Amino acid sequence: MITELASMLHRAISRQGISLVILSGYSWRGSANKKITPQLSVLYVSERPFFNESIANQTIPVGRDAVLSCVVENLSNFRVAWLRVDTQTILTIATFVITKNHRITATHIDRRTWYLHIKEVQVSDAGEYMCQINTDPMINQVGYLNVVVPPNILDNTTSTDVTVREGSNVTLNCKASGSPAPRITWRREGNDRIIRLSEGHEVTVFDGPSLNMVGVNRRHMSAYLCIATNGVPPTVSKRIMLNVIFPPSVRVLKEQIGAQEGQDVVLECLAEASPRPQTGWTHKGDEISDERNQSHYAEPKYKIDNSEDGIQIHTNLTIREVQASDYGTYRCSSQNDLGVTHGEVRLYRERRHKSRQRANQNIQSRTNESTAVPKPALKEKGEEGFVQKKFS
């Protein structure tokens, strides 16, 4: 009876986190009948350990330090241990490190707040960690360590610079690792430039690991940025150059230019090609260069100026002091591995307009009259002895 009563009382109070020390005995009630009366005495009552708050889950970037805390009340002579749940590995008991992992230590404040320290966390450190007290039965609680990893673009599965013929379809691929899984975004360098996905379908931003472009042309030649982000800094990107190749096209700014002998004249030509073409000028089948006829002129007879702007080359041919032999057709040529193209400019002799010539003659005549010197007058003998006679 005493045992049953003590057991019931112990279970009832233990549910409240209290432990008992119970003394039992017997008392005699009267000597005649020697009646025995059971007697139960409680010597002292003390509280058992309990957790004052739950373990806060932690999210830590890889390479940083992590700290898990476990707050215990009334620990008394009991001990706190930290365990890895998935492997059931004991990491620490009190402040003693059991594991061979040198990155793990344990500390406490006033035997109330117990800390598990993990230095330079790795991806493999992610998981559940248990704070356990060696009561009977043991009590424990669990916290979670989440290790996040910034995005990293995988070069072996990501496209490098690519070259395609104009009018072709092209696919650019970009893969990235990280935790959580990164989001892949494509942009064209310059931010406001258009990405051509298909006929009539153009966007400025595209989401997804593969960028498919249909029927690309020279206007789509550009650098494209694969951007990987997962909320863990830093965001990373890779620059992929799309080169579009095509044969040259040539356009002359003026197909006919007039000039008078002795004048200087400039012929202009605009070429567009990829890869970069070779450009030049010819006249009557002869190639023209800056060095031609230098020995006969203080300055070169011809001067060629080339300027580039992306896929365009602007070439100017200057002809100094045009002569009769310089008139005729000039050919601007542009050539690369994919083809050759020509443009032609006709240089013709420019004559002065007749009315302009007459006007110039009148101006010259008036100028001559105004600058003529009067001839002297001679006198002949007359009524007064002399008569004036003008020389015409």
GROMACS .gro file of C-alpha atoms in nm:
model
  392
    1MET     CA    1   0.000   0.000   0.000
    2ILE     CA    2   0.280   0.241   0.084
    3THR     CA    3   0.460   0.160  -0.238
    4GLU     CA    4   0.150   0.218  -0.447
    5LEU     CA    5   0.074   0.550  -0.277
    6ALA     CA    6   0.431   0.674  -0.321
    7SER     CA    7   0.434   0.573  -0.684
    8MET     CA    8   0.108   0.757  -0.756
    9LEU     CA    9   0.230   1.071  -0.583
   10HIS     CA   10   0.565   1.059  -0.764
   11ARG     CA   11   0.401   1.025  -1.105
   12ALA     CA   12   0.156   1.308  -1.038
   13ILE     CA   13   0.422   1.551  -0.924
   14SER     CA   14   0.679   1.447  -1.183
   15ARG     CA   15   0.445   1.562  -1.455
   16GLN     CA   16   0.498   1.913  -1.319
   17GLY     CA   17   0.876   1.879  -1.335
   18ILE     CA   18   0.919   1.804  -0.959
   19SER     CA   19   1.117   1.516  -0.806
   20LEU     CA   20   1.052   1.365  -0.458
   21VAL     CA   21   1.253   1.190  -0.189
   22ILE     CA   22   1.010   0.969   0.010
   23LEU     CA   23   1.066   0.792   0.344
   24SER     CA   24   0.823   0.522   0.451
   25GLY     CA   25   0.779   0.342   0.786
   26TYR     CA   26   0.529   0.192   1.036
   27SER     CA   27   0.381   0.324   1.363
   28TRP     CA   28   0.229   0.119   1.648
   29ARG     CA   29  -0.115   0.211   1.756
   30GLY     CA   30  -0.168   0.052   2.102
   31SER     CA   31   0.035  -0.227   2.256
   32ALA     CA   32  -0.250  -0.466   2.325
   33ASN     CA   33  -0.349  -0.553   1.977
   34LYS     CA   34  -0.019  -0.450   1.824
   35LYS     CA   35  -0.201  -0.285   1.534
   36ILE     CA   36   0.041  -0.161   1.267
   37THR     CA   37  -0.043   0.165   1.084
   38PRO     CA   38   0.147   0.256   0.766
   39GLN     CA   39   0.310   0.598   0.769
   40LEU     CA   40   0.440   0.797   0.469
   41SER     CA   41   0.672   1.095   0.513
   42VAL     CA   42   0.807   1.334   0.244
   43LEU     CA   43   1.156   1.447   0.334
   44TYR     CA   44   1.205   1.709   0.064
   45VAL     CA   45   1.073   1.815  -0.275
   46SER     CA   46   1.286   1.960  -0.557
   47GLU     CA   47   1.218   2.072  -0.923
   48ARG     CA   48   1.353   1.870  -1.220
   49PRO     CA   49   1.537   2.038  -1.515
   50PHE     CA   50   1.323   2.171  -1.798
   51PHE     CA   51   1.374   2.374  -2.118
   52ASN     CA   52   1.280   2.735  -2.080
   53GLU     CA   53   1.261   2.807  -2.453
   54SER     CA   54   1.291   2.622  -2.783
   55ILE     CA   55   1.607   2.615  -2.992
   56ALA     CA   56   1.592   2.885  -3.260
   57ASN     CA   57   1.653   2.754  -3.610
   58GLN     CA   58   1.954   2.910  -3.782
   59THR     CA   59   2.021   2.996  -4.147
   60ILE     CA   60   2.391   3.054  -4.206
   61PRO     CA   61   2.586   3.118  -4.528
   62VAL     CA   62   2.853   2.859  -4.598
   63GLY     CA   63   3.188   2.955  -4.446
   64ARG     CA   64   3.037   3.159  -4.161
   65ASP     CA   65   3.016   3.056  -3.793
   66ALA     CA   66   2.695   2.913  -3.647
   67VAL     CA   67   2.576   2.911  -3.283
   68LEU     CA   68   2.280   2.708  -3.148
   69SER     CA   69   2.155   2.787  -2.798
   70CYS     CA   70   1.966   2.571  -2.548
   71VAL     CA   71   1.820   2.734  -2.232
   72VAL     CA   72   1.777   2.499  -1.933
   73GLU     CA   73   1.629   2.574  -1.591
   74ASN     CA   74   1.713   2.386  -1.268
   75LEU     CA   75   1.988   2.179  -1.426
   76SER     CA   76   2.132   2.093  -1.084
   77ASN     CA   77   2.377   1.804  -1.118
   78PHE     CA   78   2.245   1.688  -1.454
   79ARG     CA   79   2.440   1.735  -1.776
   80VAL     CA   80   2.360   1.882  -2.117
   81ALA     CA   81   2.473   1.707  -2.433
   82TRP     CA   82   2.455   1.810  -2.799
   83LEU     CA   83   2.389   1.545  -3.065
   84ARG     CA   84   2.363   1.532  -3.444
   85VAL     CA   85   2.017   1.381  -3.504
   86ASP     CA   86   2.061   1.223  -3.847
   87THR     CA   87   2.375   1.030  -3.746
   88GLN     CA   88   2.295   0.998  -3.373
   89THR     CA   89   2.644   1.125  -3.305
   90ILE     CA   90   2.723   1.272  -2.963
   91LEU     CA   91   2.905   1.597  -3.023
   92THR     CA   92   2.957   1.737  -2.671
   93ILE     CA   93   2.874   1.658  -2.308
   94ALA     CA   94   2.876   1.970  -2.094
   95THR     CA   95   3.182   2.153  -2.229
   96PHE     CA   96   3.370   1.838  -2.329
   97VAL     CA   97   3.394   1.777  -2.703
   98ILE     CA   98   3.333   1.413  -2.794
   99THR     CA   99   3.339   1.439  -3.173
  100LYS     CA  100   3.664   1.456  -3.367
  101ASN     CA  101   3.536   1.756  -3.561
  102HIS     CA  102   3.774   2.032  -3.459
  103ARG     CA  103   3.526   2.300  -3.572
  104ILE     CA  104   3.281   2.217  -3.290
  105THR     CA  105   3.296   2.353  -2.932
  106ALA     CA  106   3.048   2.398  -2.644
  107THR     CA  107   3.015   2.679  -2.390
  108HIS     CA  108   2.759   2.793  -2.134
  109ILE     CA  109   2.652   3.091  -1.928
  110ASP     CA  110   2.581   3.014  -1.560
  111ARG     CA  111   2.495   2.652  -1.650
  112ARG     CA  112   2.167   2.787  -1.784
  113THR     CA  113   2.228   2.879  -2.148
  114TRP     CA  114   2.425   2.617  -2.340
  115TYR     CA  115   2.580   2.693  -2.677
  116LEU     CA  116   2.694   2.469  -2.958
  117HIS     CA  117   2.950   2.649  -3.177
  118ILE     CA  118   3.026   2.535  -3.533
  119LYS     CA  119   3.305   2.727  -3.704
  120GLU     CA  120   3.313   2.784  -4.079
  121VAL     CA  121   3.001   2.584  -4.151
  122GLN     CA  122   2.995   2.353  -4.449
  123VAL     CA  123   2.705   2.226  -4.656
  124SER     CA  124   2.738   1.891  -4.478
  125ASP     CA  125   2.670   2.061  -4.142
  126ALA     CA  126   2.308   2.130  -4.236
  127GLY     CA  127   2.051   1.930  -4.040
  128GLU     CA  128   1.888   1.880  -3.699
  129TYR     CA  129   2.078   1.919  -3.373
  130MET     CA  130   1.951   1.789  -3.037
  131CYS     CA  131   2.002   1.937  -2.691
  132GLN     CA  132   1.960   1.653  -2.440
  133ILE     CA  133   1.957   1.633  -2.059
  134ASN     CA  134   2.047   1.305  -1.887
  135THR     CA  135   1.739   1.286  -1.665
  136ASP     CA  136   1.540   0.964  -1.625
  137PRO     CA  137   1.377   0.953  -1.865
  138MET     CA  138   1.598   1.184  -2.072
  139ILE     CA  139   1.446   1.503  -2.211
  140ASN     CA  140   1.553   1.677  -2.530
  141GLN     CA  141   1.462   1.933  -2.791
  142VAL     CA  142   1.574   1.984  -3.150
  143GLY     CA  143   1.683   2.284  -3.359
  144TYR     CA  144   1.765   2.304  -3.731
  145LEU     CA  145   2.075   2.447  -3.898
  146ASN     CA  146   2.018   2.555  -4.257
  147VAL     CA  147   2.333   2.623  -4.459
  148VAL     CA  148   2.285   2.846  -4.764
  149VAL     CA  149   2.530   2.874  -5.050
  150PRO     CA  150   2.562   3.172  -5.288
  151PRO     CA  151   2.516   3.095  -5.658
  152ASN     CA  152   2.806   2.974  -5.866
  153ILE     CA  153   2.788   2.947  -6.245
  154LEU     CA  154   2.915   2.612  -6.369
  155ASP     CA  155   3.155   2.675  -6.655
  156ASN     CA  156   3.156   2.317  -6.783
  157THR     CA  157   2.780   2.324  -6.856
  158THR     CA  158   2.749   2.692  -6.951
  159SER     CA  159   2.788   2.826  -7.305
  160THR     CA  160   3.101   3.010  -7.410
  161ASP     CA  161   3.120   3.273  -7.685
  162VAL     CA  162   2.941   3.146  -7.994
  163THR     CA  163   2.957   3.235  -8.365
  164VAL     CA  164   2.669   3.161  -8.608
  165ARG     CA  165   2.573   3.253  -8.964
  166GLU     CA  166   2.308   3.519  -9.007
  167GLY     CA  167   1.960   3.369  -9.018
  168SER     CA  168   2.052   3.072  -8.796
  169ASN     CA  169   1.890   2.961  -8.471
  170VAL     CA  170   2.103   2.960  -8.157
  171THR     CA  171   2.068   2.834  -7.797
  172LEU     CA  172   2.267   2.973  -7.505
  173ASN     CA  173   2.283   2.758  -7.190
  174CYS     CA  174   2.362   2.858  -6.833
  175LYS     CA  175   2.376   2.631  -6.527
  176ALA     CA  176   2.447   2.732  -6.166
  177SER     CA  177   2.481   2.565  -5.829
  178GLY     CA  178   2.380   2.704  -5.489
  179SER     CA  179   2.144   2.657  -5.200
  180PRO     CA  180   1.862   2.732  -5.243
  181ALA     CA  181   1.867   2.651  -5.615
  182PRO     CA  182   1.953   2.968  -5.810
  183ARG     CA  183   1.722   3.145  -6.052
  184ILE     CA  184   1.870   3.207  -6.398
  185THR     CA  185   1.789   3.533  -6.580
  186TRP     CA  186   1.910   3.648  -6.921
  187ARG     CA  187   1.967   4.008  -7.024
  188ARG     CA  188   2.130   4.164  -7.323
  189GLU     CA  189   2.423   4.387  -7.236
  190GLY     CA  190   2.299   4.743  -7.230
  191ASN     CA  191   1.988   4.643  -7.030
  192ASP     CA  192   1.735   4.807  -7.262
  193ARG     CA  193   1.826   4.612  -7.573
  194ILE     CA  194   1.593   4.350  -7.717
  195ILE     CA  195   1.634   3.971  -7.708
  196ARG     CA  196   1.478   3.805  -8.010
  197LEU     CA  197   1.313   3.475  -7.912
  198SER     CA  198   1.106   3.403  -8.220
  199GLU     CA  199   0.941   3.580  -8.508
  200GLY     CA  200   0.751   3.873  -8.363
  201HIS     CA  201   0.836   3.773  -8.004
  202GLU     CA  202   1.095   3.995  -7.840
  203VAL     CA  203   1.169   4.056  -7.471
  204THR     CA  204   1.418   4.252  -7.260
  205VAL     CA  205   1.446   3.985  -6.983
  206PHE     CA  206   1.417   3.606  -7.008
  207ASP     CA  207   1.399   3.354  -6.720
  208GLY     CA  208   1.533   3.003  -6.758
  209PRO     CA  209   1.857   2.810  -6.802
  210SER     CA  210   1.834   2.799  -7.186
  211LEU     CA  211   1.790   3.102  -7.411
  212ASN     CA  212   1.663   2.999  -7.754
  213MET     CA  213   1.679   3.261  -8.030
  214VAL     CA  214   1.531   3.209  -8.376
  215GLY     CA  215   1.658   3.359  -8.701
  216VAL     CA  216   1.923   3.587  -8.554
  217ASN     CA  217   2.063   3.866  -8.769
  218ARG     CA  218   2.343   4.119  -8.742
  219ARG     CA  219   2.137   4.345  -8.515
  220HIS     CA  220   2.128   4.070  -8.251
  221MET     CA  221   2.506   4.042  -8.234
  222SER     CA  222   2.583   4.140  -7.876
  223ALA     CA  223   2.699   4.021  -7.536
  224TYR     CA  224   2.433   3.835  -7.338
  225LEU     CA  225   2.445   3.814  -6.958
  226CYS     CA  226   2.350   3.498  -6.769
  227ILE     CA  227   2.262   3.614  -6.415
  228ALA     CA  228   2.229   3.367  -6.125
  229THR     CA  229   2.067   3.468  -5.795
  230ASN     CA  230   1.916   3.284  -5.497
  231GLY     CA  231   1.887   3.552  -5.230
  232VAL     CA  232   2.232   3.476  -5.091
  233PRO     CA  233   2.487   3.742  -5.186
  234PRO     CA  234   2.666   3.788  -5.409
  235THR     CA  235   2.472   3.760  -5.734
  236VAL     CA  236   2.696   3.628  -6.012
  237SER     CA  237   2.684   3.659  -6.390
  238LYS     CA  238   2.865   3.538  -6.698
  239ARG     CA  239   2.908   3.732  -7.022
  240ILE     CA  240   2.851   3.531  -7.339
  241MET     CA  241   2.925   3.694  -7.675
  242LEU     CA  242   2.702   3.610  -7.970
  243ASN     CA  243   2.887   3.674  -8.296
  244VAL     CA  244   2.679   3.679  -8.614
  245ILE     CA  245   2.877   3.648  -8.938
  246PHE     CA  246   2.763   3.757  -9.285
  247PRO     CA  247   2.914   3.863  -9.619
  248PRO     CA  248   2.988   4.230  -9.684
  249SER     CA  249   2.736   4.486  -9.803
  250VAL     CA  250   2.853   4.816  -9.957
  251ARG     CA  251   2.677   5.149  -9.997
  252VAL     CA  252   2.823   5.460 -10.156
  253LEU     CA  253   2.695   5.789 -10.021
  254LYS     CA  254   2.692   5.957 -10.366
  255GLU     CA  255   2.694   5.759 -10.688
  256GLN     CA  256   2.805   6.060 -10.898
  257ILE     CA  257   3.030   6.347 -10.798
  258GLY     CA  258   3.136   6.639 -11.017
  259ALA     CA  259   3.465   6.823 -10.984
  260GLN     CA  260   3.670   7.071 -11.187
  261GLU     CA  261   4.032   7.020 -11.267
  262GLY     CA  262   4.258   7.136 -10.990
  263GLN     CA  263   4.001   7.075 -10.716
  264ASP     CA  264   4.024   6.822 -10.434
  265VAL     CA  265   3.735   6.573 -10.409
  266VAL     CA  266   3.628   6.313 -10.150
  267LEU     CA  267   3.450   5.985 -10.241
  268GLU     CA  268   3.267   5.812  -9.954
  269CYS     CA  269   3.179   5.445  -9.908
  270LEU     CA  270   3.014   5.254  -9.619
  271ALA     CA  271   3.083   4.880  -9.579
  272GLU     CA  272   2.920   4.639  -9.332
  273ALA     CA  273   3.043   4.285  -9.269
  274SER     CA  274   3.141   4.026  -9.010
  275PRO     CA  275   3.410   3.910  -8.973
  276ARG     CA  276   3.592   4.235  -9.036
  277PRO     CA  277   3.638   4.285  -9.412
  278GLN     CA  278   3.926   4.416  -9.619
  279THR     CA  279   3.824   4.737  -9.797
  280GLY     CA  280   3.989   4.922 -10.082
  281TRP     CA  281   3.950   5.146 -10.387
  282THR     CA  282   4.031   5.087 -10.753
  283HIS     CA  283   4.024   5.312 -11.060
  284LYS     CA  284   4.029   5.170 -11.411
  285GLY     CA  285   4.133   4.836 -11.266
  286ASP     CA  286   4.427   4.977 -11.070
  287GLU     CA  287   4.438   4.952 -10.692
  288ILE     CA  288   4.466   5.283 -10.510
  289SER     CA  289   4.677   5.329 -10.198
  290ASP     CA  290   4.807   5.619  -9.993
  291GLU     CA  291   5.159   5.560 -10.126
  292ARG     CA  292   5.066   5.583 -10.495
  293ASN     CA  293   5.243   5.861 -10.687
  294GLN     CA  294   5.409   6.002 -10.376
  295SER     CA  295   5.726   6.054 -10.572
  296HIS     CA  296   5.548   6.298 -10.810
  297TYR     CA  297   5.365   6.506 -10.546
  298ALA     CA  298   5.470   6.702 -10.240
  299GLU     CA  299   5.166   6.540 -10.078
  300PRO     CA  300   5.012   6.202 -10.172
  301LYS     CA  301   4.785   6.208 -10.472
  302TYR     CA  302   4.540   5.982 -10.288
  303LYS     CA  303   4.450   5.963  -9.922
  304ILE     CA  304   4.235   5.683  -9.775
  305ASP     CA  305   4.075   5.728  -9.432
  306ASN     CA  306   3.901   5.437  -9.261
  307SER     CA  307   3.692   5.456  -8.943
  308GLU     CA  308   3.515   5.167  -8.771
  309ASP     CA  309   3.196   5.153  -8.568
  310GLY     CA  310   3.114   4.796  -8.470
  311ILE     CA  311   3.044   4.603  -8.789
  312GLN     CA  312   3.056   4.918  -9.007
  313ILE     CA  313   3.361   5.059  -9.183
  314HIS     CA  314   3.344   5.410  -9.328
  315THR     CA  315   3.612   5.457  -9.595
  316ASN     CA  316   3.685   5.790  -9.766
  317LEU     CA  317   3.903   5.838 -10.074
  318THR     CA  318   4.047   6.188 -10.117
  319ILE     CA  319   4.179   6.281 -10.464
  320ARG     CA  320   4.404   6.586 -10.464
  321GLU     CA  321   4.414   6.833 -10.755
  322VAL     CA  322   4.190   6.646 -10.994
  323GLN     CA  323   4.332   6.604 -11.345
  324ALA     CA  324   4.171   6.490 -11.668
  325SER     CA  325   4.302   6.138 -11.616
  326ASP     CA  326   4.128   6.117 -11.275
  327TYR     CA  327   3.776   6.125 -11.419
  328GLY     CA  328   3.587   5.800 -11.447
  329THR     CA  329   3.447   5.524 -11.229
  330TYR     CA  330   3.591   5.440 -10.888
  331ARG     CA  331   3.510   5.108 -10.723
  332CYS     CA  332   3.485   5.060 -10.343
  333SER     CA  333   3.539   4.691 -10.259
  334SER     CA  334   3.477   4.500  -9.934
  335GLN     CA  335   3.574   4.135  -9.886
  336ASN     CA  336   3.577   3.876  -9.607
  337ASP     CA  337   3.573   3.495  -9.592
  338LEU     CA  338   3.205   3.486  -9.681
  339GLY     CA  339   3.213   3.699  -9.996
  340VAL     CA  340   3.304   4.018 -10.176
  341THR     CA  341   3.088   4.320 -10.270
  342HIS     CA  342   3.149   4.639 -10.469
  343GLY     CA  343   3.005   4.986 -10.487
  344GLU     CA  344   3.081   5.239 -10.763
  345VAL     CA  345   3.117   5.618 -10.775
  346ARG     CA  346   3.149   5.810 -11.103
  347LEU     CA  347   3.368   6.118 -11.094
  348TYR     CA  348   3.280   6.350 -11.383
  349ARG     CA  349   3.413   6.684 -11.508
  350GLU     CA  350   3.204   6.971 -11.375
  351ARG     CA  351   3.164   7.269 -11.615
  352ARG     CA  352   3.076   7.623 -11.512
  353HIS     CA  353   2.723   7.737 -11.594
  354LYS     CA  354   2.708   7.982 -11.895
  355SER     CA  355   2.512   8.246 -11.705
  356ARG     CA  356   2.770   8.225 -11.431
  357GLN     CA  357   3.044   8.271 -11.691
  358ARG     CA  358   2.873   8.580 -11.842
  359ALA     CA  359   2.822   8.726 -11.496
  360ASN     CA  360   3.187   8.673 -11.423
  361GLN     CA  361   3.281   8.841 -11.755
  362ASN     CA  362   3.062   9.145 -11.677
  363ILE     CA  363   3.217   9.175 -11.334
  364GLN     CA  364   3.561   9.159 -11.492
  365SER     CA  365   3.469   9.423 -11.756
  366ARG     CA  366   3.341   9.668 -11.494
  367THR     CA  367   3.646   9.609 -11.289
  368ASN     CA  368   3.868   9.692 -11.587
  369GLU     CA  369   3.679  10.017 -11.662
  370SER     CA  370   3.696  10.141 -11.305
  371THR     CA  371   4.066  10.082 -11.289
  372ALA     CA  372   4.155  10.236 -11.637
  373VAL     CA  373   4.405  10.534 -11.632
  374PRO     CA  374   4.280  10.852 -11.829
  375LYS     CA  375   4.493  10.949 -12.133
  376PRO     CA  376   4.643  11.307 -12.140
  377ALA     CA  377   4.474  11.583 -12.362
  378LEU     CA  378   4.661  11.786 -12.629
  379LYS     CA  379   4.586  12.149 -12.727
  380GLU     CA  380   4.580  12.284 -13.086
  381LYS     CA  381   4.602  12.642 -13.199
  382GLY     CA  382   4.263  12.809 -13.236
  383GLU     CA  383   4.081  13.134 -13.173
  384GLU     CA  384   4.248  13.177 -12.845
  385GLY     CA  385   4.566  13.035 -12.984
  386PHE     CA  386   4.496  12.671 -12.886
  387VAL     CA  387   4.210  12.420 -12.933
  388GLN     CA  388   4.181  12.102 -12.709
  389LYS     CA  389   4.192  11.767 -12.887
  390LYS     CA  390   4.122  11.448 -12.707
  391PHE     CA  391   4.279  11.125 -12.800
  392SER     CA  392   4.033  10.851 -12.828
   0.00000   0.00000   0.00000
